[in-house]
């Protein structure tokens, strides 16, 4: 899985090298490559640490199990509990990082993310509906989440459409639609009895604790299909960020590109929500942080993907390490860290004069 | 007095106009609209007292309203429905006025008290009160909610550009960021503490049900002070609408107006949220609706909003009692479903906002 993603870095560079319209200097292209590699190494390192940390199976035995020399007991812990969870963190992080980079580029807003444009609240309402009204089955919850999320995204797109879709309008329509959906979710949560309601609520926060292999394979499949698509879309998306008029004059089919980007981003976020619940802020923070490191223009899909993987892995590790009575869902950690980061971002903008 | 009519296109006081504007609204008609609004408000208050899970004939209601006899019906009316109606009145006045103030101070027609993190701040404080102090009565954690809402609103206000005419989305996004961070922590508490969860899930939908007179008594003075402050700011807000420089030239003091306005918003939003939980969209939509009658004069806008917002809110509350009879739909949910479509229509009517 890892070397496949590293191959993705190569893919980003090839069109850039061949593109006759390419204006970016070599210096700028080398840096994202190095940053991506560094982030990948850090993410994998964190994942290995996370994999081997725990009282049940210490480091040496974990490594032994990984190379196929473990006992049945250690194999169970490593392969059925820890490995899916760690891989889930990496893969969901990649999905969210890519989706976030695309949303932010599309809305031309550093704060654009699937959390904001109503998708997440749609998926949450769908999942809670399945959990509390229809009755719980893991597969059905995922289906409900993706179905509602997609439906919400489509409705949002149509509602934002007025002689084309304007990024800011998309965000604000998202706020309105989210409020409606959240009120539906809240209503479902007060109708159910306390135990079912709290189980649904834990799902709403987003947790990696119950990640299973089938979810991992689903994520792998979606990433293999859609991350290359996102990479190929990043050039048109960069042109789009020049403004619709300029992009049209470059021969870009503006609305079609926007729709393709939106579809990719929504499916990526949808699959991750279905797998582990709506995890806050990774999609928002990863592209921003990656961008600061690469100091490059453009969407930066691959750096954002690895940054997402690193962030979620670290957040999951923090959630496991915190000395608390219960298991803290990873969404709490990402939300707390992400919220702080976002507030700081706004504070800096505020200090640097009128936004 | 004269400041309003300086504004091009303003339909201010006819006395100062050389030529009557094309859309002149005679003062008489505005007074009439206000009186009609007061009548509507009185009717909705009576409806709110008369309609409920327990059917009481209207003549009996009227009789018991003025002559309580200690019977069960009388207790229902005086101990349950009257406090509930008064709370609706107070919260409506608070949110309506806060909406006008927000929109005027930020010069952002899409500003809404509910989009500014007060709800998440109050929810966070309520959960903290339950977790750390074991409080379980709305009357007990009222003050926590108030403090949480007020502090959060203050932080968001600063991050969102501190009342400077900012980009149309910035404030809403700052609210989103802070709210999401606080929600994460709230979720952290509620996933580990069933009592806190059970308490907060009912608080989060926004309702007047089950609030004892204590809550009304706690909220009333704050709303009263905020409302008086707001109503006195009408003229200053008119001057502010001209822009700081022109306003100053006419003797306005933009800094003072913003400071007092912000204080009023904090009091009104904080108290309304603490009293009823989150109510979305009322403060956003009502100023836009009444503006169709009042024109841009803030004195009239404030007066109208203070009358029509509680009328609409009480109507939504009565509707919530009737829709799913004998069950109740909390007023916050009814309001989100009434308000979100209005918000989206407004968005689509405005000129495309771009950064």
XYZ file of C-alpha atoms in Angstrom:
710
model
C 0.000 0.000 0.000
C 2.746 2.418 0.922
C 4.839 2.045 -2.168
C 1.702 2.362 -4.244
C 1.026 5.791 -2.784
C 4.648 6.726 -3.274
C 4.121 5.830 -6.897
C 1.377 8.442 -6.823
C 4.019 11.096 -6.285
C 5.647 10.066 -9.540
C 2.301 10.422 -11.254
C 1.931 14.027 -10.089
C 5.204 14.930 -11.681
C 4.807 13.330 -15.078
C 2.053 15.552 -16.457
C 3.844 18.567 -15.074
C 7.045 17.602 -16.862
C 5.291 16.979 -20.121
C 2.792 19.771 -20.024
C 3.643 22.438 -22.589
C 1.761 25.072 -20.616
C 3.654 24.296 -17.456
C 4.968 27.457 -15.859
C 6.187 26.146 -12.552
C 9.903 25.992 -11.939
C 11.699 22.741 -11.189
C 12.647 24.020 -7.764
C 9.031 24.201 -6.726
C 8.335 20.736 -7.995
C 11.162 19.141 -6.127
C 9.974 20.476 -2.826
C 6.501 18.922 -2.831
C 8.154 15.620 -3.719
C 10.527 15.817 -0.753
C 7.777 16.990 1.570
C 5.522 14.172 0.419
C 8.237 11.610 1.033
C 8.988 13.047 4.447
C 5.294 13.022 5.417
C 4.954 9.473 4.164
C 7.931 8.327 6.215
C 6.570 10.080 9.301
C 3.090 8.635 8.790
C 4.392 5.109 8.335
C 6.700 5.569 11.322
C 3.814 6.729 13.483
C 1.734 3.832 12.216
C 4.476 1.315 13.149
C 4.851 2.886 16.575
C 1.091 2.821 17.056
C 1.015 -0.774 15.909
C 3.602 -1.906 18.411
C 2.438 0.206 21.335
C 0.227 -1.463 23.876
C 0.466 -3.573 26.985
C -1.075 -6.701 25.466
C 1.629 -7.291 22.877
C 4.973 -5.526 23.360
C 7.164 -4.213 20.560
C 9.392 -7.232 19.980
C 6.458 -9.629 19.738
C 4.578 -7.237 17.441
C 7.520 -7.134 15.048
C 7.782 -10.891 15.238
C 4.107 -11.208 14.390
C 4.485 -8.814 11.471
C 7.243 -10.879 9.896
C 5.209 -14.023 10.390
C 6.851 -15.410 13.512
C 4.123 -14.652 16.020
C 2.087 -16.893 18.259
C -1.655 -17.265 17.499
C -2.437 -14.942 20.417
C -0.147 -12.144 19.303
C -1.266 -12.631 15.705
C -4.864 -12.043 16.779
C -4.090 -8.781 18.529
C -1.783 -7.470 15.831
C -3.656 -8.554 12.703
C -7.273 -8.384 13.807
C -7.273 -5.411 16.161
C -4.296 -3.134 15.767
C -3.434 -3.447 12.094
C -6.937 -2.660 10.718
C -7.161 0.289 13.058
C -3.785 1.717 12.079
C -4.348 1.112 8.375
C -7.795 2.656 8.756
C -6.207 5.779 10.218
C -3.727 6.021 7.344
C -6.285 5.388 4.621
C -9.037 7.588 6.014
C -6.408 10.279 6.491
C -5.485 10.014 2.808
C -9.156 10.230 1.753
C -9.829 13.240 3.944
C -6.625 15.016 2.960
C -7.391 14.686 -0.743
C -11.068 15.597 -0.339
C -10.108 18.609 1.768
C -7.560 19.839 -0.766
C -10.169 19.575 -3.502
C -12.916 21.293 -1.526
C -10.638 24.134 -0.534
C -9.459 24.686 -4.057
C -12.994 24.490 -5.372
C -14.506 26.916 -2.888
C -11.384 29.092 -3.080
C -11.533 29.207 0.648
C -8.960 27.855 3.105
C -11.852 26.795 5.288
C -13.755 24.821 2.687
C -14.118 21.202 3.717
C -16.649 18.403 3.595
C -17.582 19.376 7.159
C -18.666 22.771 5.935
C -20.463 22.045 2.708
C -23.176 19.986 4.318
C -21.949 16.625 3.184
C -20.969 15.434 6.646
C -24.230 16.446 8.271
C -26.104 14.627 5.513
C -24.070 11.485 6.028
C -24.531 11.733 9.793
C -28.284 12.131 9.492
C -28.362 9.120 7.187
C -26.326 6.955 9.506
C -28.329 7.931 12.582
C -31.540 7.296 10.676
C -30.354 3.778 9.823
C -29.086 3.137 13.352
C -32.134 4.381 15.221
C -35.091 4.021 12.869
C -34.319 0.993 10.705
C -32.118 -0.899 13.126
C -28.441 -1.409 13.124
C -26.347 -3.288 10.603
C -22.832 -2.145 9.841
C -23.273 -2.343 6.072
C -26.621 -0.545 6.159
C -25.149 2.264 8.231
C -22.452 2.831 5.630
C -25.000 2.731 2.851
C -27.256 5.162 4.663
C -24.366 7.507 5.346
C -23.136 7.505 1.767
C -26.642 7.715 0.328
C -27.692 10.675 2.458
C -24.319 12.344 2.058
C -24.466 12.125 -1.723
C -28.082 13.244 -1.818
C -27.203 16.227 0.355
C -24.266 17.108 -1.864
C -26.438 16.956 -4.984
C -29.161 19.092 -3.398
C -26.520 21.551 -2.235
C -25.045 21.767 -5.709
C -28.446 22.429 -7.244
C -29.363 25.004 -4.608
C -26.054 26.809 -5.117
C -26.487 26.839 -8.856
C -27.258 30.246 -10.257
C -25.488 30.886 -13.530
C -22.845 28.473 -12.353
C -21.812 27.561 -8.846
C -20.059 30.142 -6.761
C -17.772 28.748 -4.093
C -18.882 31.085 -1.340
C -22.530 30.486 -2.052
C -21.854 26.762 -1.896
C -20.391 27.176 1.587
C -23.301 29.251 2.864
C -25.953 26.985 1.400
C -24.028 24.226 3.138
C -24.403 26.015 6.453
C -28.168 26.256 5.983
C -28.633 22.690 4.823
C -26.400 21.469 7.646
C -28.545 23.225 10.217
C -31.636 21.478 8.909
C -29.984 18.073 8.839
C -28.460 18.530 12.257
C -31.885 19.306 13.649
C -33.150 16.053 12.109
C -30.241 14.176 13.692
C -30.907 15.814 17.052
C -34.583 14.886 16.834
C -33.752 11.250 16.095
C -31.352 11.220 19.031
C -34.004 12.421 21.502
C -36.618 9.998 20.207
C -34.505 6.906 20.808
C -33.825 5.391 24.206
C -30.662 6.475 25.947
C -28.505 3.440 25.156
C -29.241 3.285 21.445
C -29.008 7.029 21.284
C -25.603 7.103 22.910
C -24.299 4.369 20.628
C -25.406 6.411 17.625
C -23.826 9.461 19.158
C -20.472 7.717 19.601
C -20.600 6.847 15.932
C -21.253 10.541 15.167
C -18.021 11.605 16.817
C -15.947 9.317 14.642
C -13.880 6.485 16.013
C -11.302 4.113 14.606
C -11.635 1.596 17.414
C -13.931 -0.738 15.518
C -12.245 -0.649 12.109
C -12.394 -4.033 10.393
C -10.600 -5.503 7.398
C -13.554 -5.135 5.020
C -13.583 -1.400 5.653
C -9.851 -1.311 5.020
C -10.288 -3.036 1.658
C -13.104 -0.683 0.708
C -10.878 2.288 1.484
C -7.990 0.788 -0.482
C -10.245 0.278 -3.495
C -11.596 3.804 -3.447
C -8.133 5.303 -3.004
C -6.707 3.289 -5.903
C -9.520 4.554 -8.137
C -9.972 8.131 -7.000
C -6.624 9.484 -5.854
C -5.142 9.201 -9.371
C -8.326 10.884 -10.644
C -7.827 13.671 -8.109
C -4.213 14.051 -9.229
C -5.295 14.342 -12.838
C -7.944 16.873 -11.891
C -5.541 19.062 -9.959
C -4.307 20.916 -13.042
C -7.777 21.860 -14.285
C -8.625 22.754 -10.716
C -5.644 25.097 -10.548
C -6.882 26.772 -13.713
C -10.315 27.032 -12.152
C -8.876 28.911 -9.212
C -7.849 31.712 -11.578
C -11.526 32.513 -11.846
C -14.187 31.192 -14.173
C -13.574 33.699 -16.958
C -9.829 33.097 -17.084
C -10.320 29.345 -16.922
C -12.802 29.436 -19.801
C -10.366 31.425 -21.895
C -7.816 28.655 -21.322
C -10.308 26.278 -22.871
C -11.459 24.678 -19.641
C -14.971 23.314 -19.301
C -15.664 25.049 -16.046
C -18.869 23.498 -14.745
C -17.911 20.027 -15.871
C -14.563 20.261 -14.075
C -16.258 21.574 -10.966
C -18.727 18.732 -10.989
C -15.986 16.125 -11.467
C -13.970 17.571 -8.587
C -17.001 17.773 -6.357
C -17.912 14.170 -7.153
C -14.399 12.884 -6.369
C -14.205 14.821 -3.116
C -17.677 13.800 -2.014
C -17.093 10.099 -2.697
C -13.757 10.173 -0.856
C -15.317 11.843 2.167
C -18.341 9.600 1.919
C -16.333 6.411 2.085
C -14.332 7.625 5.042
C -17.487 8.677 6.897
C -19.009 5.306 6.170
C -15.910 3.515 7.444
C -15.208 5.370 10.688
C -17.829 8.090 11.141
C -17.477 11.808 10.547
C -14.023 12.718 11.823
C -13.689 16.446 12.249
C -11.085 18.738 10.813
C -8.543 16.444 9.172
C -9.899 17.435 5.768
C -9.641 21.054 6.766
C -6.222 21.138 8.361
C -4.242 18.660 6.238
C -4.195 20.638 2.969
C -3.410 23.842 4.834
C -0.493 22.370 6.727
C 0.832 20.578 3.649
C 0.663 23.774 1.690
C 2.718 25.617 4.258
C 5.384 22.938 4.055
C 5.517 22.627 0.285
C 5.252 26.385 -0.187
C 3.928 25.525 -3.599
C 0.995 26.814 -5.574
C -1.904 24.679 -6.622
C -3.942 21.937 -5.062
C -1.169 19.684 -3.753
C -3.213 16.509 -3.626
C -0.423 14.114 -2.673
C 1.188 16.159 0.123
C -2.282 16.773 1.531
C -3.019 13.049 1.386
C 0.083 12.094 3.370
C -0.424 14.951 5.791
C -3.944 13.661 6.390
C -2.584 10.175 7.027
C 0.004 11.524 9.467
C -2.516 13.711 11.317
C -5.050 10.978 11.787
C -2.413 8.473 12.868
C -1.056 10.903 15.447
C -4.567 11.801 16.642
C -5.436 8.138 17.023
C -2.248 7.534 18.954
C -3.018 10.493 21.247
C -6.536 9.170 21.772
C -5.070 5.827 22.815
C -2.318 7.262 25.006
C -4.460 9.709 27.000
C -4.939 8.367 30.529
C -8.739 8.379 30.516
C -11.218 5.890 31.919
C -12.882 5.159 28.580
C -11.750 5.043 24.971
C -11.679 8.575 23.676
C -12.977 8.687 20.086
C -10.371 10.010 17.681
C -12.834 12.635 16.454
C -12.562 14.403 19.791
C -8.800 14.742 19.402
C -8.926 15.910 15.783
C -11.747 18.313 16.611
C -9.906 19.839 19.528
C -6.613 20.155 17.668
C -8.250 21.218 14.420
C -10.434 23.801 16.087
C -7.453 25.322 17.814
C -5.531 25.387 14.567
C -8.400 26.984 12.676
C -8.900 29.611 15.343
C -5.197 30.416 15.102
C -5.466 30.671 11.317
C -8.299 33.167 11.649
C -6.482 35.047 14.355
C -3.484 35.468 12.086
C -5.688 36.694 9.284
C -7.301 39.055 11.746
C -3.927 40.395 12.852
C -2.698 40.881 9.320
C -5.405 43.443 8.621
C -8.850 43.383 7.118
C -9.800 40.129 5.508
C -32.905 62.127 13.074
C -31.605 63.534 9.813
C -28.857 60.982 9.362
C -31.113 58.405 7.834
C -32.285 60.545 4.967
C -28.740 61.336 3.847
C -28.370 57.776 2.674
C -29.113 57.576 -1.057
C -32.143 55.471 -1.641
C -33.124 55.701 1.964
C -36.763 56.227 2.589
C -36.213 57.791 5.971
C -38.312 60.453 7.551
C -40.386 62.259 4.942
C -40.015 65.573 6.754
C -36.463 65.925 5.538
C -36.914 64.965 1.954
C -36.918 67.484 -0.839
C -38.462 64.996 -3.238
C -40.514 62.052 -2.081
C -38.732 58.790 -2.897
C -40.420 56.399 -5.295
C -40.979 53.813 -2.613
C -41.856 56.194 0.184
C -43.381 54.473 3.161
C -45.567 56.926 4.994
C -44.914 56.923 8.694
C -48.558 56.127 9.289
C -48.239 52.809 7.515
C -45.201 51.856 9.558
C -47.048 52.571 12.785
C -49.948 50.531 11.482
C -47.607 47.610 10.728
C -46.226 47.788 14.231
C -49.695 47.787 15.785
C -50.710 44.855 13.588
C -47.543 43.068 14.719
C -48.434 43.645 18.354
C -51.914 42.232 17.754
C -50.419 39.167 16.030
C -48.009 38.743 18.926
C -50.855 38.921 21.449
C -52.811 36.325 19.465
C -49.845 33.934 19.237
C -49.270 34.306 22.965
C -52.883 33.389 23.642
C -52.582 30.462 21.224
C -49.459 29.327 23.003
C -51.376 29.383 26.291
C -54.468 27.713 24.832
C -52.982 24.946 22.678
C -51.195 21.958 24.107
C -51.164 18.253 24.816
C -54.079 18.683 27.207
C -57.099 20.045 25.388
C -58.683 22.855 27.378
C -61.684 24.653 25.863
C -60.881 28.269 24.911
C -63.490 29.808 27.210
C -62.104 27.834 30.151
C -58.589 28.993 29.232
C -59.727 32.613 29.184
C -61.545 32.208 32.467
C -58.607 30.496 34.220
C -56.104 32.943 32.795
C -57.549 35.778 34.846
C -59.044 33.776 37.706
C -56.732 30.926 38.712
C -58.649 28.531 40.963
C -55.932 26.058 41.892
C -57.513 23.273 39.828
C -55.346 20.979 37.735
C -56.222 22.863 34.569
C -55.413 26.143 36.199
C -52.044 24.813 37.350
C -51.309 23.559 33.843
C -51.931 27.030 32.489
C -50.162 29.018 35.163
C -47.250 26.739 36.012
C -46.511 25.312 32.562
C -47.956 27.230 29.679
C -47.555 30.803 30.868
C -43.849 30.437 31.774
C -43.323 28.655 28.480
C -45.041 31.426 26.552
C -43.117 34.127 28.376
C -39.866 32.321 27.678
C -40.795 32.153 23.994
C -41.531 35.876 24.053
C -38.205 36.698 25.695
C -36.138 34.420 23.475
C -37.893 35.746 20.381
C -37.273 39.363 21.317
C -33.657 38.540 22.129
C -32.911 36.729 18.888
C -34.816 39.175 16.697
C -32.989 42.198 18.086
C -29.645 40.389 18.108
C -30.163 39.550 14.450
C -30.689 43.198 13.478
C -27.678 44.265 15.549
C -25.430 41.558 14.124
C -26.361 42.415 10.560
C -25.863 46.127 11.150
C -22.590 45.872 13.062
C -20.961 43.455 10.658
C -22.619 44.954 7.559
C -23.203 41.385 6.648
C -26.794 40.720 5.671
C -26.290 37.029 6.368
C -25.181 37.415 9.963
C -27.252 35.409 12.386
C -26.824 34.948 16.124
C -27.240 31.203 15.760
C -24.349 30.892 13.313
C -21.875 32.370 15.757
C -20.980 29.600 18.067
C -23.165 30.711 20.986
C -24.982 27.393 20.849
C -21.844 25.297 20.957
C -20.444 27.509 23.718
C -23.574 27.143 25.806
C -23.758 23.400 25.165
C -20.136 23.001 26.210
C -20.826 24.916 29.416
C -23.967 22.897 30.156
C -22.108 19.616 29.702
C -19.304 20.871 31.925
C -21.874 21.802 34.566
C -23.338 18.309 34.438
C -19.980 16.520 34.432
C -18.145 18.568 37.036
C -20.948 19.818 39.277
C -23.639 17.207 38.791
C -26.334 19.741 37.906
C -29.399 18.355 36.168
C -31.987 21.155 36.077
C -32.266 23.801 33.355
C -32.662 26.426 36.071
C -29.389 25.293 37.643
C -27.206 25.346 34.583
C -28.722 28.482 33.117
C -25.795 30.562 34.328
C -23.236 28.181 32.898
C -24.990 28.300 29.552
C -25.029 32.066 29.703
C -21.335 32.331 30.447
C -20.420 29.789 27.781
C -22.544 31.504 25.150
C -21.240 34.955 26.014
C -17.559 34.025 26.024
C -17.835 32.066 22.809
C -19.665 34.872 21.040
C -16.963 37.296 22.159
C -14.172 35.057 20.836
C -15.930 34.464 17.522
C -16.606 38.159 17.183
C -12.909 38.959 17.498
C -11.804 36.144 15.188
C -14.437 37.059 12.656
C -13.095 40.558 12.207
C -14.285 42.268 15.395
C -17.272 43.972 13.841
C -15.336 45.396 10.947
C -17.181 45.161 7.697
C -15.641 41.866 6.725
C -16.064 39.332 4.005
C -19.477 37.787 3.922
C -18.360 34.401 5.103
C -15.587 35.164 7.529
C -17.658 35.597 10.636
C -19.775 32.556 9.898
C -16.633 30.514 9.345
C -15.035 31.758 12.543
C -18.203 30.710 14.324
C -18.028 27.363 12.653
C -14.412 26.826 13.676
C -14.874 27.715 17.319
C -18.150 25.814 17.487
C -16.637 22.691 15.990
C -13.712 22.766 18.415
C -16.036 23.176 21.392
C -18.338 20.479 20.064
C -15.416 18.088 19.934
C -14.748 18.571 23.628
C -18.465 18.363 24.387
C -18.579 15.077 22.487
C -15.576 13.882 24.470
C -17.498 14.425 27.699
C -20.750 12.971 26.458
C -19.261 9.777 25.036
C -17.871 9.023 28.469
C -20.696 10.254 30.646
C -24.207 8.952 30.033
C -25.831 11.452 32.416
C -24.264 14.379 30.620
C -25.312 12.909 27.312
C -28.899 12.377 28.377
C -29.091 15.941 29.632
C -27.502 17.573 26.630
C -29.359 15.702 23.913
C -32.601 17.286 25.085
C -31.011 20.668 25.566
C -29.493 20.644 22.070
C -32.734 20.632 20.130
C -33.922 24.005 21.425
C -37.190 23.931 23.324
C -39.334 25.894 25.774
C -40.813 22.743 27.213
C -39.926 21.751 30.759
C -38.450 25.109 31.666
C -39.661 26.223 35.039
C -40.446 29.813 35.945
C -36.939 30.051 37.410
C -35.454 30.079 33.919
C -37.829 32.832 32.837
C -36.928 34.931 35.853
C -33.218 34.381 35.213
C -33.387 35.285 31.550
C -35.831 38.223 31.717
C -33.574 40.959 33.169
C -30.755 40.177 30.729
C -33.048 40.298 27.724
C -34.614 43.487 29.084
C -31.277 45.271 29.467
C -30.090 44.035 26.069
C -33.357 45.078 24.425
C -33.336 48.589 25.879
C -29.714 48.993 24.815
C -30.525 47.737 21.311
C -33.578 49.956 20.845
C -31.572 53.013 21.853
C -28.932 52.216 19.250
C -31.260 52.639 16.267
C -30.081 56.092 15.277
C -26.409 55.272 15.775
C -26.817 52.204 13.589
C -28.325 54.346 10.849
C -25.235 56.541 10.996
C -22.977 53.482 11.016
C -24.638 52.240 7.846
C -23.215 55.215 5.984
C -19.694 54.052 6.626
C -17.402 55.174 9.407
C -16.169 58.369 7.806
C -19.504 59.780 6.706
C -20.945 58.674 10.009
C -18.282 60.554 11.928
C -18.877 63.630 9.840
C -22.488 63.520 11.004
C -21.423 63.250 14.626
C -21.743 59.492 15.029
C -19.283 57.537 17.127
C -18.727 54.239 15.343
C -16.438 52.824 18.016
C -18.911 53.430 20.802
C -21.822 52.139 18.726
C -19.953 48.907 17.991
C -18.963 48.396 21.593
C -22.492 48.936 22.916
C -23.988 46.931 20.077
C -21.674 44.025 20.752
C -22.545 44.141 24.433
C -26.247 44.053 23.569
C -25.715 41.128 21.193
C -23.835 39.170 23.849
C -26.592 39.779 26.415
C -29.426 38.945 24.031
C -27.840 35.935 22.328
C -26.413 34.546 25.515
C -29.633 34.836 27.488
C -31.809 33.514 24.650
C -29.563 30.501 24.098
C -29.227 29.801 27.786
C -32.993 29.924 28.176
C -34.102 27.739 25.290
C -31.069 26.051 23.783
C -30.086 26.555 20.151
C -32.704 28.197 17.917
C -31.463 28.651 14.358
C -32.369 31.194 11.730
C -34.900 33.331 13.578
C -32.449 36.182 14.068
C -31.293 35.855 10.488
C -34.629 35.736 8.722
C -36.845 38.152 10.661
C -34.870 41.351 9.934
C -34.968 40.536 6.226
C -38.689 39.905 6.276
C -39.628 43.042 8.217
C -37.281 45.167 6.121
C -39.770 44.750 3.289
C -42.145 46.962 5.304
C -39.832 49.183 7.314
C -37.161 50.019 4.758
C -33.581 50.413 5.969
C -34.204 52.636 9.015
C -32.774 50.711 11.950
C -35.099 52.270 14.512
C -38.055 50.699 12.745
C -36.157 47.522 11.982
C -35.426 47.001 15.651
C -38.969 47.779 16.750
C -40.501 45.487 14.149
C -38.072 42.645 14.816
C -38.770 42.826 18.535
C -42.460 42.260 17.782
C -42.485 39.921 14.798
C -39.627 37.608 15.871
C -41.339 36.417 19.077
C -44.628 36.106 17.166
C -42.972 33.822 14.598
C -41.164 31.857 17.286
C -44.310 31.287 19.358
C -46.135 30.274 16.205
C -43.377 27.731 15.469
C -43.688 26.437 19.023
C -47.480 26.044 18.713
C -46.945 24.362 15.336
C -44.527 21.934 16.938
C -47.192 20.980 19.469
C -49.784 20.416 16.758
C -47.806 18.671 13.978
C -47.073 15.397 15.716
C -49.900 15.507 18.271
C -49.834 14.162 20.959
C -46.034 14.129 20.707
C -44.163 17.426 20.425
C -41.627 18.580 17.888
C -39.182 20.923 19.673
C -39.400 24.518 18.509
C -35.743 24.577 17.436
C -36.417 21.892 14.851
C -39.550 23.585 13.505
C -37.565 26.823 13.268
C -34.662 25.236 11.377
C -37.107 23.878 8.832
C -38.845 27.233 8.463
C -35.626 29.242 8.491
C -33.192 27.318 6.306
C -35.310 27.651 3.144
C -35.664 31.404 3.763
C -31.895 31.686 4.166
C -31.261 29.840 0.916
C -33.763 31.988 -0.977
C -32.019 35.103 0.361
C -28.662 33.743 -0.742
C -29.922 33.110 -4.225
C -31.403 36.582 -4.489
C -28.223 38.389 -3.513
C -25.522 39.277 -5.969
C -22.866 36.617 -6.192
C -20.409 37.220 -3.397
C -16.817 36.552 -4.270
C -13.616 37.129 -2.450
